[in-house]
Amino acid sequence: MAEKFIKHTGLVVPLDAANVDTDAIIPKQFLQKVTRTGFGAHLFNDWRFLDEKGQQPNPDFVLN
């Protein structure tokens, strides 16, 4: 059985968007693996970066 959630110690940020499409959360090009771990680096990839290669961060995105 999973351990109970007691306290969150990470950051909390506002995401000013309604009805976020699941393809925006984790874009489809990163869903090509069988495991359910390791997706964090691709979270909101298309919103976080200005270029397709993910090299230039978007300074206006709250998670950057």
PDB file of C-alpha atoms in Angstrom:
ATOM      1  CA  MET A   1       0.000   0.000   0.000  1.00  0.00           C
ATOM      2  CA  ALA A   2       1.237   3.518  -0.836  1.00  0.00           C
ATOM      3  CA  GLU A   3       2.448   5.810   1.920  1.00  0.00           C
ATOM      4  CA  LYS A   4      -0.064   8.481   2.978  1.00  0.00           C
ATOM      5  CA  PHE A   5       0.426  12.047   1.781  1.00  0.00           C
ATOM      6  CA  ILE A   6       1.245  14.173   4.831  1.00  0.00           C
ATOM      7  CA  LYS A   7       2.899  17.424   3.773  1.00  0.00           C
ATOM      8  CA  HIS A   8       3.936  19.042   0.486  1.00  0.00           C
ATOM      9  CA  THR A   9       7.377  20.675   0.654  1.00  0.00           C
ATOM     10  CA  GLY A  10       7.841  21.773  -2.968  1.00  0.00           C
ATOM     11  CA  LEU A  11       6.987  24.994  -4.753  1.00  0.00           C
ATOM     12  CA  VAL A  12       3.453  26.072  -5.576  1.00  0.00           C
ATOM     13  CA  VAL A  13       2.956  28.310  -8.617  1.00  0.00           C
ATOM     14  CA  PRO A  14      -0.163  29.744 -10.275  1.00  0.00           C
ATOM     15  CA  LEU A  15      -1.017  28.406 -13.719  1.00  0.00           C
ATOM     16  CA  ASP A  16      -3.355  31.002 -15.191  1.00  0.00           C
ATOM     17  CA  ALA A  17      -5.069  28.765 -17.742  1.00  0.00           C
ATOM     18  CA  ALA A  18      -8.496  27.172 -17.857  1.00  0.00           C
ATOM     19  CA  ASN A  19      -9.267  23.781 -19.408  1.00  0.00           C
ATOM     20  CA  VAL A  20      -5.651  22.745 -20.017  1.00  0.00           C
ATOM     21  CA  ASP A  21      -5.440  20.110 -22.757  1.00  0.00           C
ATOM     22  CA  THR A  22      -3.652  16.930 -21.679  1.00  0.00           C
ATOM     23  CA  ASP A  23      -1.405  17.257 -24.747  1.00  0.00           C
ATOM     24  CA  ALA A  24      -0.114  20.517 -23.248  1.00  0.00           C
ATOM     25  CA  ILE A  25       0.748  18.830 -19.939  1.00  0.00           C
ATOM     26  CA  ILE A  26       2.850  16.074 -21.528  1.00  0.00           C
ATOM     27  CA  PRO A  27       3.130  16.471 -25.327  1.00  0.00           C
ATOM     28  CA  LYS A  28       2.506  13.308 -27.354  1.00  0.00           C
ATOM     29  CA  GLN A  29       6.078  13.039 -28.656  1.00  0.00           C
ATOM     30  CA  PHE A  30       7.194  12.191 -25.099  1.00  0.00           C
ATOM     31  CA  LEU A  31       4.587   9.474 -24.496  1.00  0.00           C
ATOM     32  CA  GLN A  32       6.391   6.777 -26.460  1.00  0.00           C
ATOM     33  CA  LYS A  33       7.684   4.722 -23.554  1.00  0.00           C
ATOM     34  CA  VAL A  34       6.141   1.957 -21.512  1.00  0.00           C
ATOM     35  CA  THR A  35       7.138   3.128 -18.027  1.00  0.00           C
ATOM     36  CA  ARG A  36       5.131   5.690 -16.077  1.00  0.00           C
ATOM     37  CA  THR A  37       8.133   7.589 -14.738  1.00  0.00           C
ATOM     38  CA  GLY A  38      10.545  10.177 -16.100  1.00  0.00           C
ATOM     39  CA  PHE A  39       8.013  12.573 -17.609  1.00  0.00           C
ATOM     40  CA  GLY A  40       8.894  15.537 -15.364  1.00  0.00           C
ATOM     41  CA  ALA A  41      11.468  16.980 -17.741  1.00  0.00           C
ATOM     42  CA  HIS A  42       8.778  17.242 -20.426  1.00  0.00           C
ATOM     43  CA  LEU A  43       6.036  18.820 -18.296  1.00  0.00           C
ATOM     44  CA  PHE A  44       4.432  21.667 -20.298  1.00  0.00           C
ATOM     45  CA  ASN A  45       7.299  21.380 -22.788  1.00  0.00           C
ATOM     46  CA  ASP A  46       5.595  23.413 -25.527  1.00  0.00           C
ATOM     47  CA  TRP A  47       4.791  26.234 -23.097  1.00  0.00           C
ATOM     48  CA  ARG A  48       8.146  26.198 -21.266  1.00  0.00           C
ATOM     49  CA  PHE A  49      10.371  26.551 -24.318  1.00  0.00           C
ATOM     50  CA  LEU A  50      10.343  28.928 -27.283  1.00  0.00           C
ATOM     51  CA  ASP A  51      12.116  26.557 -29.688  1.00  0.00           C
ATOM     52  CA  GLU A  52      11.251  23.013 -30.787  1.00  0.00           C
ATOM     53  CA  LYS A  53      14.453  21.511 -29.361  1.00  0.00           C
ATOM     54  CA  GLY A  54      13.703  22.736 -25.830  1.00  0.00           C
ATOM     55  CA  GLN A  55      16.870  24.802 -25.553  1.00  0.00           C
ATOM     56  CA  GLN A  56      15.482  28.342 -25.209  1.00  0.00           C
ATOM     57  CA  PRO A  57      13.335  28.784 -22.059  1.00  0.00           C
ATOM     58  CA  ASN A  58      10.225  30.956 -22.284  1.00  0.00           C
ATOM     59  CA  PRO A  59      10.831  33.709 -19.696  1.00  0.00           C
ATOM     60  CA  ASP A  60       7.080  34.383 -19.435  1.00  0.00           C
ATOM     61  CA  PHE A  61       6.150  30.846 -18.329  1.00  0.00           C
ATOM     62  CA  VAL A  62       5.622  30.556 -14.582  1.00  0.00           C
ATOM     63  CA  LEU A  63       7.476  27.229 -14.185  1.00  0.00           C
ATOM     64  CA  ASN A  64      10.732  28.569 -15.672  1.00  0.00           C
TER      65      ASN A  64
END
